[in-house]
């Protein structure tokens, strides 16, 4: 299939796999650790990166490759690497560029797991993160001048649902010749394709909407192929790598330098690939992504309006609401829907929030978003509980914040469940 020719809906259904005569219509689960070759020279060429092919499933696998090709096509990128989780995708997206002694820049409203990865674990690896407020041009410029080698932000943040002004961020990054990496988990490529607005690298937790059925933890990194690593002085991508007999990634792989290095260096050495079985299930979910994202967004807008009109609700954040400070940005970047996540605050603070969550019936209390079933979570006592009060505030999380992930159920049923829970609190 020539993915570039087709619309997103067609790629969701058919992308990444073109069976030949009498082959399986559905990409099989190639549950094999390894692949057989006829000559040692052929395997040697794979090791030297002179030939392409699968050799060992820690590095690549045919079922995983189908998912990688499909998501690369959906994002409009030229290559992708699937990982064991969204955390791995974000980790490797950074390590491919930065090493001990380097600084990176990140928006402070990141998902709790990513925030801790950057502020604590990467710090132990010798990589320092400069956190800056979202959409703050001056802070970004200052952080770049202080040595930040890349800027990382979420297109629609988890859980505060704030919208990144992508074009503005890309303009500043490119003025100073650094790459912009965007975690596009919440919109998915169906609602937003960050490369169209100048982003260089996109990551996803495929665990969320792309799988959509809450079966498989996974992640992916997609490369636009547009950033010029060599010209902009990213020596770890252009210098000769002794681990591959002195090969230079930019010289050998040209615009695919970054995504090749991510796989053959970091997935190979750290060992966090997606499993073929998870790739199969994730691909099954992805086939209906475009239908689900529309329904998630329509449902969430209805529920956000209901919450906004409820007397026991203190505030509601949903970028599709006209009252949202992000409404203008959402009209630009999220034209086809603002995805399924709402954050809101209940009057009465922490205790009322917990009681309300515990009173839900249909909507389940789970640590998850993006499932086709609706769910609720209290970030301050769950996903973000390791953050200090100050970090919580910067992350846009209040003590009474509730994160609702609206599924594709009937909205009258969902609203009844919400109403009944409100009746249980003072
Ligand atoms: C969940 C999530 C992650 C982490 O992904 P896992 O698949 O849970 O490892 C990263 N970024 C965002 C925006 C997320 O929602």
XYZ file of C-alpha atoms and ligand atoms in Angstrom:
441
model
C 0.000 0.000 0.000
C 1.288 3.471 -0.863
C 0.344 5.219 2.396
C 1.092 8.743 1.181
C -1.740 8.523 -1.330
C -4.488 7.801 1.179
C -6.540 9.543 3.836
C -6.102 8.791 7.570
C -9.257 6.640 7.679
C -7.903 4.425 4.923
C -4.462 4.194 6.527
C -6.046 3.191 9.877
C -7.730 0.256 8.131
C -5.034 -0.776 5.636
C -1.699 0.863 6.473
C 1.582 -0.912 7.087
C 0.696 -4.277 5.596
C 0.154 -5.437 2.008
C -0.255 -9.213 1.790
C 1.026 -10.873 -1.355
C -0.788 -13.642 -3.230
C -2.316 -16.207 -0.814
C -0.714 -14.626 2.273
C -2.717 -13.974 5.465
C -5.123 -11.030 5.030
C -4.398 -9.917 8.595
C -0.767 -9.387 9.584
C 0.130 -12.501 11.614
C 1.694 -12.354 15.060
C 5.268 -13.319 14.285
C 5.933 -14.748 17.735
C 9.561 -15.568 17.051
C 12.602 -14.222 18.823
C 14.794 -14.745 15.825
C 14.998 -15.193 12.037
C 16.876 -17.763 9.956
C 19.527 -16.898 7.348
C 21.404 -18.974 4.769
C 24.835 -17.390 5.151
C 26.943 -15.836 7.890
C 27.794 -12.960 5.554
C 24.093 -12.072 5.309
C 23.868 -11.891 9.106
C 27.143 -9.941 9.247
C 25.686 -7.333 6.895
C 22.669 -6.942 9.201
C 24.994 -6.411 12.175
C 26.952 -3.806 10.224
C 23.706 -2.070 9.181
C 24.643 -2.629 5.512
C 21.421 -4.545 4.846
C 17.875 -4.243 6.160
C 16.058 -7.201 7.650
C 14.869 -8.745 10.879
C 17.465 -10.608 12.884
C 16.344 -10.597 16.508
C 13.055 -9.326 17.933
C 14.719 -7.089 20.516
C 15.729 -4.877 17.574
C 12.878 -5.349 15.090
C 10.034 -7.723 14.307
C 7.658 -8.014 11.308
C 4.436 -7.568 13.341
C 5.848 -4.596 15.215
C 7.069 -3.156 11.913
C 3.511 -3.095 10.554
C 2.430 -0.904 13.468
C 5.502 1.304 13.061
C 4.822 1.861 9.376
C 1.132 2.576 9.956
C 1.722 5.142 12.702
C 4.565 6.778 10.745
C 2.138 7.144 7.831
C -0.641 8.525 10.061
C 1.713 11.146 11.495
C 3.251 11.902 8.099
C 6.734 10.908 9.308
C 9.380 8.881 7.541
C 10.065 6.266 10.192
C 9.034 5.053 13.634
C 10.255 2.808 16.444
C 7.735 1.099 18.725
C 8.692 0.665 22.376
C 7.544 -1.321 25.390
C 5.757 1.718 26.884
C 5.162 5.430 26.490
C 7.792 6.008 29.179
C 10.351 4.141 27.036
C 9.397 6.166 23.968
C 9.949 9.435 25.817
C 13.185 8.200 27.415
C 14.665 7.082 24.096
C 13.456 10.205 22.281
C 15.751 12.146 24.646
C 18.710 9.738 24.890
C 19.066 9.674 21.091
C 20.049 13.355 21.327
C 21.271 14.137 24.844
C 23.867 12.537 27.100
C 25.467 13.093 30.505
C 26.466 16.729 30.867
C 23.720 18.018 28.538
C 20.646 20.059 29.400
C 17.196 19.643 27.889
C 14.113 21.869 28.135
C 10.622 20.653 29.019
C 7.241 22.234 29.641
C 6.397 21.920 33.327
C 2.841 20.625 32.765
C 3.986 17.133 31.713
C 2.329 13.825 32.601
C 3.484 12.821 36.124
C 5.513 9.825 34.909
C 7.390 11.905 32.329
C 7.948 14.699 34.838
C 9.586 12.279 37.279
C 11.570 10.598 34.477
C 13.060 13.978 33.553
C 13.384 15.610 36.986
C 14.705 12.569 38.840
C 15.860 9.622 36.703
C 17.465 11.534 33.814
C 19.164 13.721 36.398
C 20.797 10.599 37.832
C 22.015 9.836 34.284
C 23.632 13.296 34.231
C 21.012 14.970 32.005
C 19.624 18.171 33.480
C 16.081 19.358 32.651
C 15.159 23.045 32.573
C 11.397 23.185 33.202
C 9.574 26.198 31.784
C 5.926 27.328 31.814
C 3.840 26.288 28.806
C 3.704 28.705 25.849
C 6.229 31.093 27.427
C 8.370 32.358 24.540
C 10.816 34.283 26.706
C 11.415 31.381 29.084
C 12.035 29.101 26.109
C 14.562 31.495 24.579
C 16.362 31.873 27.905
C 16.473 28.105 28.424
C 17.932 27.631 24.935
C 20.557 30.279 25.668
C 21.325 28.419 28.922
C 22.261 25.395 26.787
C 19.026 23.387 26.311
C 19.590 20.959 23.412
C 15.937 20.173 22.698
C 12.455 21.208 23.796
C 9.946 18.563 24.904
C 6.229 19.277 25.473
C 2.831 17.584 25.274
C 0.506 18.759 22.506
C -2.443 18.410 24.908
C -1.237 17.914 28.453
C -2.120 15.090 30.816
C -4.097 15.741 33.029
C -4.490 19.545 32.804
C -5.540 19.464 29.089
C -3.606 22.614 28.183
C -2.852 23.163 24.490
C 0.717 23.742 23.305
C 1.105 26.585 20.793
C 3.082 24.326 18.495
C 3.890 26.792 15.728
C 5.217 29.322 18.195
C 7.396 26.731 19.954
C 8.685 25.390 16.625
C 9.533 28.885 15.402
C 11.684 29.610 18.464
C 13.328 26.179 18.497
C 14.261 26.477 14.840
C 15.480 30.051 15.205
C 18.101 28.624 17.579
C 18.516 25.339 15.657
C 17.244 22.932 18.316
C 14.629 20.190 17.733
C 11.066 20.211 19.101
C 9.764 16.892 20.456
C 6.022 16.607 21.094
C 4.189 13.893 23.023
C 0.986 13.623 20.968
C -0.724 10.949 23.099
C -3.975 12.788 23.871
C -5.005 14.035 20.407
C -3.564 11.043 18.492
C -2.740 11.642 14.810
C -6.455 11.627 14.039
C -7.067 14.960 15.796
C -3.621 16.531 15.405
C -0.586 15.923 13.183
C 2.195 17.933 14.857
C 4.615 17.634 11.892
C 2.264 19.880 9.904
C 3.051 22.656 12.388
C 6.829 22.233 12.413
C 7.460 19.581 15.079
C 10.559 17.414 14.482
C 9.892 14.289 16.566
C 6.563 12.918 17.851
C 6.093 10.393 20.649
C 3.037 8.500 21.880
C 1.953 6.330 24.701
C 0.080 3.890 22.426
C -1.376 2.496 25.662
C -4.010 5.229 25.530
C -6.181 6.096 22.493
C -4.174 4.230 19.840
C -4.842 0.896 21.562
C -8.059 2.311 22.963
C -9.257 -0.937 24.505
C -6.993 -0.944 27.574
C -5.224 -4.163 26.594
C -1.590 -3.243 25.849
C 1.063 -0.963 27.295
C 3.234 0.461 24.526
C 4.827 3.524 22.987
C 6.237 4.856 19.743
C 8.673 7.478 18.468
C 8.067 8.976 15.006
C 10.663 10.972 13.078
C 9.665 13.732 10.627
C 13.111 13.429 9.022
C 13.211 17.227 8.691
C 15.729 18.261 11.360
C 19.262 18.686 10.045
C 21.354 17.108 12.800
C 24.695 17.520 11.108
C 24.285 21.162 10.133
C 22.964 22.044 13.579
C 25.917 20.473 15.383
C 24.395 17.338 16.922
C 27.680 15.487 16.947
C 26.399 12.302 18.584
C 24.387 11.760 15.387
C 27.045 12.848 12.907
C 30.298 11.690 14.572
C 31.628 8.221 13.903
C 30.167 5.624 16.294
C 32.769 3.096 17.464
C 29.905 0.699 18.366
C 29.311 0.347 14.588
C 32.885 0.327 13.220
C 33.024 4.104 12.935
C 29.747 4.606 11.070
C 28.177 8.110 11.108
C 24.369 8.027 11.333
C 23.824 11.217 9.349
C 26.260 10.150 6.634
C 24.872 6.633 6.240
C 21.157 7.092 6.969
C 20.729 10.750 5.934
C 17.291 12.022 7.037
C 16.667 8.735 8.862
C 19.692 9.229 11.142
C 17.703 9.899 14.330
C 15.184 7.090 14.068
C 17.865 4.584 13.030
C 20.050 5.509 15.971
C 17.073 5.259 18.351
C 16.609 1.639 17.280
C 20.101 0.304 16.657
C 21.659 2.020 19.667
C 19.049 2.407 22.338
C 16.373 -0.218 21.728
C 19.190 -2.650 21.066
C 21.183 -1.762 24.198
C 18.454 -0.888 26.697
C 16.175 -3.643 25.440
C 12.719 -2.074 25.530
C 10.989 -3.012 22.260
C 7.254 -3.572 21.847
C 6.300 -7.261 21.845
C 4.715 -8.726 18.675
C 1.597 -9.673 20.608
C 1.133 -6.132 21.930
C 1.767 -4.758 18.444
C -0.967 -7.036 17.070
C -3.511 -5.906 19.675
C -2.489 -2.265 19.371
C -2.914 -2.439 15.612
C -6.378 -3.945 16.032
C -7.348 -0.954 18.170
C -5.741 1.482 15.748
C -7.961 0.260 12.914
C -10.946 2.116 14.437
C -9.053 5.077 15.930
C -10.665 7.649 13.637
C -14.184 6.543 14.618
C -13.390 6.508 18.315
C -11.621 9.896 18.460
C -14.653 11.622 16.964
C -16.996 9.975 19.487
C -14.635 10.561 22.454
C -14.489 14.261 21.514
C -18.251 14.698 20.961
C -19.046 12.930 24.225
C -16.450 14.880 26.206
C -17.772 18.221 24.953
C -21.308 17.285 26.069
C -20.091 16.148 29.488
C -17.887 19.236 29.908
C -20.933 21.441 29.264
C -22.977 19.437 31.771
C -20.237 19.832 34.413
C -19.899 23.544 33.729
C -23.599 24.010 34.508
C -23.525 21.949 37.726
C -23.768 23.789 41.045
C -21.294 21.496 42.838
C -18.552 22.067 40.260
C -15.982 24.780 40.968
C -14.189 24.845 37.612
C -13.939 22.840 34.367
C -10.968 22.580 31.973
C -11.754 21.303 28.528
C -10.169 23.054 25.561
C -13.324 22.585 23.482
C -15.328 24.803 25.888
C -15.654 28.454 24.906
C -14.822 29.382 28.514
C -11.414 27.674 28.251
C -8.311 29.876 28.015
C -7.157 27.342 25.404
C -10.269 27.614 23.223
C -8.552 29.722 20.531
C -5.561 27.374 20.384
C -7.869 24.364 20.242
C -9.717 25.884 17.264
C -6.380 26.062 15.482
C -4.778 22.760 16.515
C -7.760 20.552 17.424
C -10.263 21.467 14.727
C -11.806 17.999 14.588
C -12.287 17.573 18.326
C -10.489 18.181 21.596
C -10.174 14.493 22.595
C -11.807 12.763 25.547
C -10.138 14.082 28.689
C -11.680 16.688 30.981
C -10.254 17.961 34.229
C -12.518 19.658 36.734
C -12.716 20.618 40.385
C -15.456 19.780 42.856
C -16.534 22.275 45.498
C -15.444 20.985 48.898
C -11.834 20.097 48.090
C -9.968 16.852 48.585
C -12.508 14.954 50.698
C -15.462 15.789 48.461
C -13.410 14.792 45.388
C -12.559 11.390 46.841
C -16.130 10.754 47.990
C -17.444 11.702 44.555
C -15.060 9.320 42.764
C -15.920 6.519 45.182
C -19.643 7.067 44.430
C -19.387 6.486 40.676
C -20.872 3.260 39.317
C -20.670 3.071 35.535
C -17.547 5.234 35.304
C -14.706 3.273 36.815
C -11.852 4.372 39.023
C -8.764 3.285 37.109
C -5.263 4.619 36.508
C -5.748 5.024 32.792
C -7.011 7.340 30.070
C -8.063 6.825 26.488
C -9.975 3.606 27.015
C -13.283 3.330 25.152
C -14.873 2.905 28.612
C -15.171 6.038 30.737
C -12.944 6.362 33.768
C -12.092 8.814 36.523
C -8.991 9.500 38.585
C -7.836 11.904 41.301
C -4.316 12.940 40.171
C -3.177 14.537 43.456
C -3.615 11.263 45.347
C -2.735 8.906 42.444
C -0.678 9.614 39.263
C 0.860 12.824 40.623
C 1.209 11.881 44.287
C 5.024 11.950 44.142
C 5.064 15.600 43.080
C 5.680 18.389 45.592
C 2.953 21.013 46.079
C 4.947 23.433 43.961
C 5.434 20.893 41.147
C 1.724 20.046 41.336
C 0.834 23.656 40.799
C 3.224 23.962 37.847
C 1.732 20.773 36.409
C -1.689 22.437 36.509
C -2.985 19.949 39.093
C -5.046 21.210 42.028
C -5.876 19.227 45.170
C -9.478 18.875 44.017
C -8.662 18.137 40.358
C -10.516 15.173 38.920
C -9.435 13.728 35.584
C -12.291 12.262 33.602
C -11.550 10.178 30.541
C -14.778 10.073 28.599
C -15.418 6.899 26.647
C -17.671 6.122 23.713
C -20.732 5.085 25.761
C -24.122 6.788 25.618
C -23.832 10.283 27.147
C -27.229 10.159 28.915
C -26.024 7.096 30.820
C -22.754 8.829 31.689
C -24.511 11.995 32.868
C -26.871 9.944 35.098
C -23.844 8.340 36.731
C -22.179 11.735 37.303
C -25.432 13.191 38.734
C -25.885 10.335 41.168
C -22.329 10.765 42.466
C -22.893 14.522 42.965
C -26.005 13.703 45.010
C -23.862 11.648 47.402
C -21.618 14.578 48.384
C -22.606 17.432 50.687
C 0.453 7.609 29.851
C 1.296 8.653 29.282
C 2.679 8.463 29.167
C 3.367 7.200 29.644
O 2.966 6.133 28.870
P 2.957 4.584 29.375
O 2.489 3.867 28.181
O 2.029 4.517 30.546
O 4.360 4.258 29.753
C 3.420 9.472 28.584
N 2.839 10.613 28.156
C 1.506 10.834 28.268
C 0.922 12.103 27.759
C 0.689 9.852 28.828
O -0.620 10.080 28.925
